[in-house]
PDB file of C-alpha atoms and ligand atoms in Angstrom:
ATOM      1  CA  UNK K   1      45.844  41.204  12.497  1.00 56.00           C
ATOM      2  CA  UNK K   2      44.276  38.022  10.758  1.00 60.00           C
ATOM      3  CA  UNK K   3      46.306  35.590   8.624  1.00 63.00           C
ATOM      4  CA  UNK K   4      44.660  34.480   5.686  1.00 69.00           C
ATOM      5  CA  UNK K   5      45.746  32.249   3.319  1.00 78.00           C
ATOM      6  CA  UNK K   6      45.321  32.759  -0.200  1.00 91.00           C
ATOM      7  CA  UNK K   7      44.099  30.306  -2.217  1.00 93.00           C
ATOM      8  CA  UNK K   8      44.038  30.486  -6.126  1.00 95.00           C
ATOM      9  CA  UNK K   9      42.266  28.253  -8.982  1.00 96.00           C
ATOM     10  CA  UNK K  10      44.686  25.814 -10.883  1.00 93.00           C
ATOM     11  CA  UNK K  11      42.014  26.543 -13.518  1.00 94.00           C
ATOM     12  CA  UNK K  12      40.281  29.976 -14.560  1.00 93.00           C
ATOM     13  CA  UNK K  13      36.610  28.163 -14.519  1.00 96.00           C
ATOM     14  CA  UNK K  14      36.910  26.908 -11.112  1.00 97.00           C
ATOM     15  CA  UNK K  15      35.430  29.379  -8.463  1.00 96.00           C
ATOM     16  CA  UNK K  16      36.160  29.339  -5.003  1.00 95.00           C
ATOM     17  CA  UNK K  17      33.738  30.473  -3.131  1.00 90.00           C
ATOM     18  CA  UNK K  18      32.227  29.609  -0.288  1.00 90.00           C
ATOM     19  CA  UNK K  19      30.861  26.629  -2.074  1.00 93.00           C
ATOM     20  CA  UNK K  20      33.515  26.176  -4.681  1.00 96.00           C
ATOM     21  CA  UNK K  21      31.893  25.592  -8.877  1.00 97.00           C
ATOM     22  CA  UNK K  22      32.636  25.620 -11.949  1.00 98.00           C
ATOM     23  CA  UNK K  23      31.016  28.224 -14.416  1.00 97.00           C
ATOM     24  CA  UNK K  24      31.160  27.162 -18.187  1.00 97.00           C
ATOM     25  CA  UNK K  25      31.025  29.369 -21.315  1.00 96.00           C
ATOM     26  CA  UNK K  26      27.981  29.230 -23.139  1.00 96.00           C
ATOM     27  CA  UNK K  27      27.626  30.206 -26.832  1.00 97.00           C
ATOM     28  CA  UNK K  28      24.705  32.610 -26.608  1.00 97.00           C
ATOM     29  CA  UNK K  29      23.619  31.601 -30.130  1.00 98.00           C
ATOM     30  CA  UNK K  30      23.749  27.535 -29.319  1.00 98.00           C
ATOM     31  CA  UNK K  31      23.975  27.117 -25.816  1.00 96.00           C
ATOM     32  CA  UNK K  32      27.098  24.676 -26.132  1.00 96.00           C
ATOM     33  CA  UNK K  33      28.686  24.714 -23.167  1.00 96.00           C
ATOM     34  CA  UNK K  34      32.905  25.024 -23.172  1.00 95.00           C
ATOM     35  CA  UNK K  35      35.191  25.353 -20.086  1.00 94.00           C
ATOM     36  CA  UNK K  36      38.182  26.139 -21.738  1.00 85.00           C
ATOM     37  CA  UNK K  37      38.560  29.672 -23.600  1.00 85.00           C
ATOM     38  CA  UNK K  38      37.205  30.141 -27.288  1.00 88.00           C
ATOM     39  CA  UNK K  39      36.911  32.538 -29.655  1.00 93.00           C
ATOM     40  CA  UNK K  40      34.572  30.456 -31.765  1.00 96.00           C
ATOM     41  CA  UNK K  41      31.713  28.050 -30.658  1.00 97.00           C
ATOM     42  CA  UNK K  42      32.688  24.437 -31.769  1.00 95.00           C
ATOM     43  CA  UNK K  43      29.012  23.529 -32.361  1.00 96.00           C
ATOM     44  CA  UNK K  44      27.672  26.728 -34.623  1.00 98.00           C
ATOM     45  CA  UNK K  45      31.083  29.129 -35.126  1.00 97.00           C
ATOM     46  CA  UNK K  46      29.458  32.336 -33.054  1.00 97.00           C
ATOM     47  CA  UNK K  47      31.763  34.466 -30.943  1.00 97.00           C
ATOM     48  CA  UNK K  48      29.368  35.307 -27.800  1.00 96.00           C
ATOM     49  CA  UNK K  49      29.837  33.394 -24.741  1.00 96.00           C
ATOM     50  CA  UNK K  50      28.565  34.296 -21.527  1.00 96.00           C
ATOM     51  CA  UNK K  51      29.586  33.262 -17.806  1.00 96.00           C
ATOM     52  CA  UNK K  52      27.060  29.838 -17.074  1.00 97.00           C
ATOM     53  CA  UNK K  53      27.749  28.499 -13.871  1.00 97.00           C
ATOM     54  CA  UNK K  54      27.169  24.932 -13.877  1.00 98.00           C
ATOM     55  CA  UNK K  55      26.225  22.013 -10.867  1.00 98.00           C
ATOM     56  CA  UNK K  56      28.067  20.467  -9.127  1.00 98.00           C
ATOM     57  CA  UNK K  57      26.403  16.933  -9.462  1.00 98.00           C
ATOM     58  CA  UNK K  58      26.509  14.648 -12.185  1.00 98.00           C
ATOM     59  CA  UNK K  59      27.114  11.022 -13.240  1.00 98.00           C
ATOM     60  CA  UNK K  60      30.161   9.271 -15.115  1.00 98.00           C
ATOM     61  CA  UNK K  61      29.647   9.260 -18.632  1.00 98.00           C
ATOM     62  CA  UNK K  62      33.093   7.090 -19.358  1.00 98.00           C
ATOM     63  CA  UNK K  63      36.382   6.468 -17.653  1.00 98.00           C
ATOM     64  CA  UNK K  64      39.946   5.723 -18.116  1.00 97.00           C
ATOM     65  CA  UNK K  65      42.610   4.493 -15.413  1.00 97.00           C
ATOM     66  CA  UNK K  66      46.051   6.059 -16.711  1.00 96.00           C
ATOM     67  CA  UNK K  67      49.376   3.875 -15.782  1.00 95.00           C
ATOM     68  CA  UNK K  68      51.220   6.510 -17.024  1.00 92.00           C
ATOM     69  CA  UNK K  69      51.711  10.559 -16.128  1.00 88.00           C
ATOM     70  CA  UNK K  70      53.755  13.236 -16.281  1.00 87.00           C
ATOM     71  CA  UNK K  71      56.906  13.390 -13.975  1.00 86.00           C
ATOM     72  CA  UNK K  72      55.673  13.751 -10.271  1.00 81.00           C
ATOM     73  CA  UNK K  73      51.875  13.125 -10.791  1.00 82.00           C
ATOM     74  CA  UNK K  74      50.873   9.488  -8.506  1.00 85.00           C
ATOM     75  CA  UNK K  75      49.644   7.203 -10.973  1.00 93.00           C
ATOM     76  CA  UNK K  76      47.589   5.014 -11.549  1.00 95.00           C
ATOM     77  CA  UNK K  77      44.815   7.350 -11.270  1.00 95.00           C
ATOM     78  CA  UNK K  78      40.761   7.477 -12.540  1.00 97.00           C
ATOM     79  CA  UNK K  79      40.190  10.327 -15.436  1.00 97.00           C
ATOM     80  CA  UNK K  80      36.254  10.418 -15.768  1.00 98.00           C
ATOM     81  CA  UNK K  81      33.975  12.108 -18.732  1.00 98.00           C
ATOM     82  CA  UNK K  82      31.571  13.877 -16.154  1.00 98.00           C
ATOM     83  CA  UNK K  83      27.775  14.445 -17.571  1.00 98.00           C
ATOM     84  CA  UNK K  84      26.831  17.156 -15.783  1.00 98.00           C
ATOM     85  CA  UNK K  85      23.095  17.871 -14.315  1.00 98.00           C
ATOM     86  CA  UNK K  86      21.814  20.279 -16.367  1.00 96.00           C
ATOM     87  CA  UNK K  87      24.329  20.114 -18.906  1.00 96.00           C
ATOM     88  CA  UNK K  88      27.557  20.383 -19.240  1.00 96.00           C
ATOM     89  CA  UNK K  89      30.236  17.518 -19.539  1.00 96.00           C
ATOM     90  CA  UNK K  90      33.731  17.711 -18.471  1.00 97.00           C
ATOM     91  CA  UNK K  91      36.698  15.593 -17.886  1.00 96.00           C
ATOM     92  CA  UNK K  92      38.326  15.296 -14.721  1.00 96.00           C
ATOM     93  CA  UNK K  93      39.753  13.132 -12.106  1.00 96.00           C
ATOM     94  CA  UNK K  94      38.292  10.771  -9.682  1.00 97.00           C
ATOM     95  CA  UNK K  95      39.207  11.708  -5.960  1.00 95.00           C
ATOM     96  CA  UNK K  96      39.190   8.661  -3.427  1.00 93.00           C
ATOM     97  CA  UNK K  97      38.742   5.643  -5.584  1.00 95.00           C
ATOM     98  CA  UNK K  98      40.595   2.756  -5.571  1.00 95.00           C
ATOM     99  CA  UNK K  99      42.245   2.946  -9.344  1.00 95.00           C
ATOM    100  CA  UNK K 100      41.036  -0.150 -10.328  1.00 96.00           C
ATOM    101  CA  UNK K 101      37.346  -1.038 -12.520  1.00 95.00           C
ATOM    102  CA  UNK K 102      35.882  -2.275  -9.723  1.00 96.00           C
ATOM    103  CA  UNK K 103      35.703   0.773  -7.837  1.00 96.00           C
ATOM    104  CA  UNK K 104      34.456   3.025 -10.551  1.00 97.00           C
ATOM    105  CA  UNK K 105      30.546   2.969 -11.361  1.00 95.00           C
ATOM    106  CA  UNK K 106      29.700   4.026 -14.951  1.00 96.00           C
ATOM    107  CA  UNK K 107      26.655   6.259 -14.514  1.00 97.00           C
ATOM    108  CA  UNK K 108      27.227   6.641 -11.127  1.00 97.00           C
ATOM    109  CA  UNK K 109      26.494   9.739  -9.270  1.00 98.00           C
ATOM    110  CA  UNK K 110      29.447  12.039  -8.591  1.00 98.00           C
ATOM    111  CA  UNK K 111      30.045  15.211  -6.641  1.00 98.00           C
ATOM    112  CA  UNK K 112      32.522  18.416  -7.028  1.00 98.00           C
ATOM    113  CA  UNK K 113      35.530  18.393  -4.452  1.00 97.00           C
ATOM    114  CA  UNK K 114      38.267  20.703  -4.268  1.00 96.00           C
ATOM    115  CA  UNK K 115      41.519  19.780  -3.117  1.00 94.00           C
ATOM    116  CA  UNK K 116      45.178  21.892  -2.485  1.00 93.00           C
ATOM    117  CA  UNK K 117      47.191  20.861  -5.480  1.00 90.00           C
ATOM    118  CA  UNK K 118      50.321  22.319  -4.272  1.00 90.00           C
ATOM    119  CA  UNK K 119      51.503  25.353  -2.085  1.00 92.00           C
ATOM    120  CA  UNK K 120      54.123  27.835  -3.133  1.00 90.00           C
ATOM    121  CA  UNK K 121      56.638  29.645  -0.957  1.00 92.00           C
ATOM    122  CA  UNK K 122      54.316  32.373   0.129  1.00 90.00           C
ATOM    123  CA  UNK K 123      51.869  29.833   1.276  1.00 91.00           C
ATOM    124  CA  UNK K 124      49.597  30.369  -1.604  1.00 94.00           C
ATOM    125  CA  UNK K 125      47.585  27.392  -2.442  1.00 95.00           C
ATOM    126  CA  UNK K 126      46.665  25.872  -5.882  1.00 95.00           C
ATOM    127  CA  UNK K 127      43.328  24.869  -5.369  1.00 96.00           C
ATOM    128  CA  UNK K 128      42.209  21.946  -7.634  1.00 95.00           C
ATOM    129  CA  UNK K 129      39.409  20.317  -8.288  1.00 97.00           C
ATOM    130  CA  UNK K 130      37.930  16.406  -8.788  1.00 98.00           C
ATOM    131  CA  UNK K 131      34.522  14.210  -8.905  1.00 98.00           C
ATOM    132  CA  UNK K 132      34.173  12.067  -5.775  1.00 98.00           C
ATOM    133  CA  UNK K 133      31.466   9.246  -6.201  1.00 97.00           C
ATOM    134  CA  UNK K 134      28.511   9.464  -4.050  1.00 93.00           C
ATOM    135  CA  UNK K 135      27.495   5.926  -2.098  1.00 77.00           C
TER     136      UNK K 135
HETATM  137 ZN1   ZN B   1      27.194  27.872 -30.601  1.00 78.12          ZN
END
């Protein structure tokens, strides 16, 4: 008998696979790119998406240090605008940075990383994921 433990997405566009990704929506009429669910494209108000799995590389576009979070989330903590290579931008948070401007490189080259968010009583685990900047 193996023991496996389950791990499930915090998010329904993160994909854990053996090398965890995120896979947009893409308005087949546009090509706009979404990761949360639509019925309508922002851009040009068509109503086909298809599954576009995007990279897992990119640079910081912008960033914000929030002071202040919801009950039982650490803060301070780095949110980043994430351009993604070949398209693609998303907001998310920094992993392993100091929360402070010195530590944070606008247009700097980050990196997908998952993390265990939390773990319920059957051992489940809510995978999450973050940017961590590459040296
Ligand atoms: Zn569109």
């Amino acid at each position: 008998m193996t023991v496996t433990t389950a791990k499930i997405p915090m998010v329904g566009y993160l994909v854990l696979d053996d090398e965890p990704h995120l896979v947009a929506q893409r308005c087949v009429a546009c090509g706009a790119l979404f990761f949360d669910r639509r019925n309508g494209c922002a851009r040009c108000s068509a109503t086909e998406f298809e599954s576009h799995p995007v990279a897992n590389t990119g640079y910081i576009r912008s960033y914000t240090i929030v002071h202040r979070a919801a009950p039982k989330v650490p803060a301070p903590y780095v949110s980043a605008v994430v351009e993604l290579d070949g398209g693609g931008v998303i907001k998310a948070n920094l992993v392993d940075v100091r929360p402070d401007p010195d530590a944070v490189n606008i247009g700097g080259r980050v990196r997908l990383t998952t993390f265990v968010a939390g773990v319920d009583d059957d051992g489940t685990e809510a995978v999450a994921f973050g940017y961590i900047q590459e040296q």
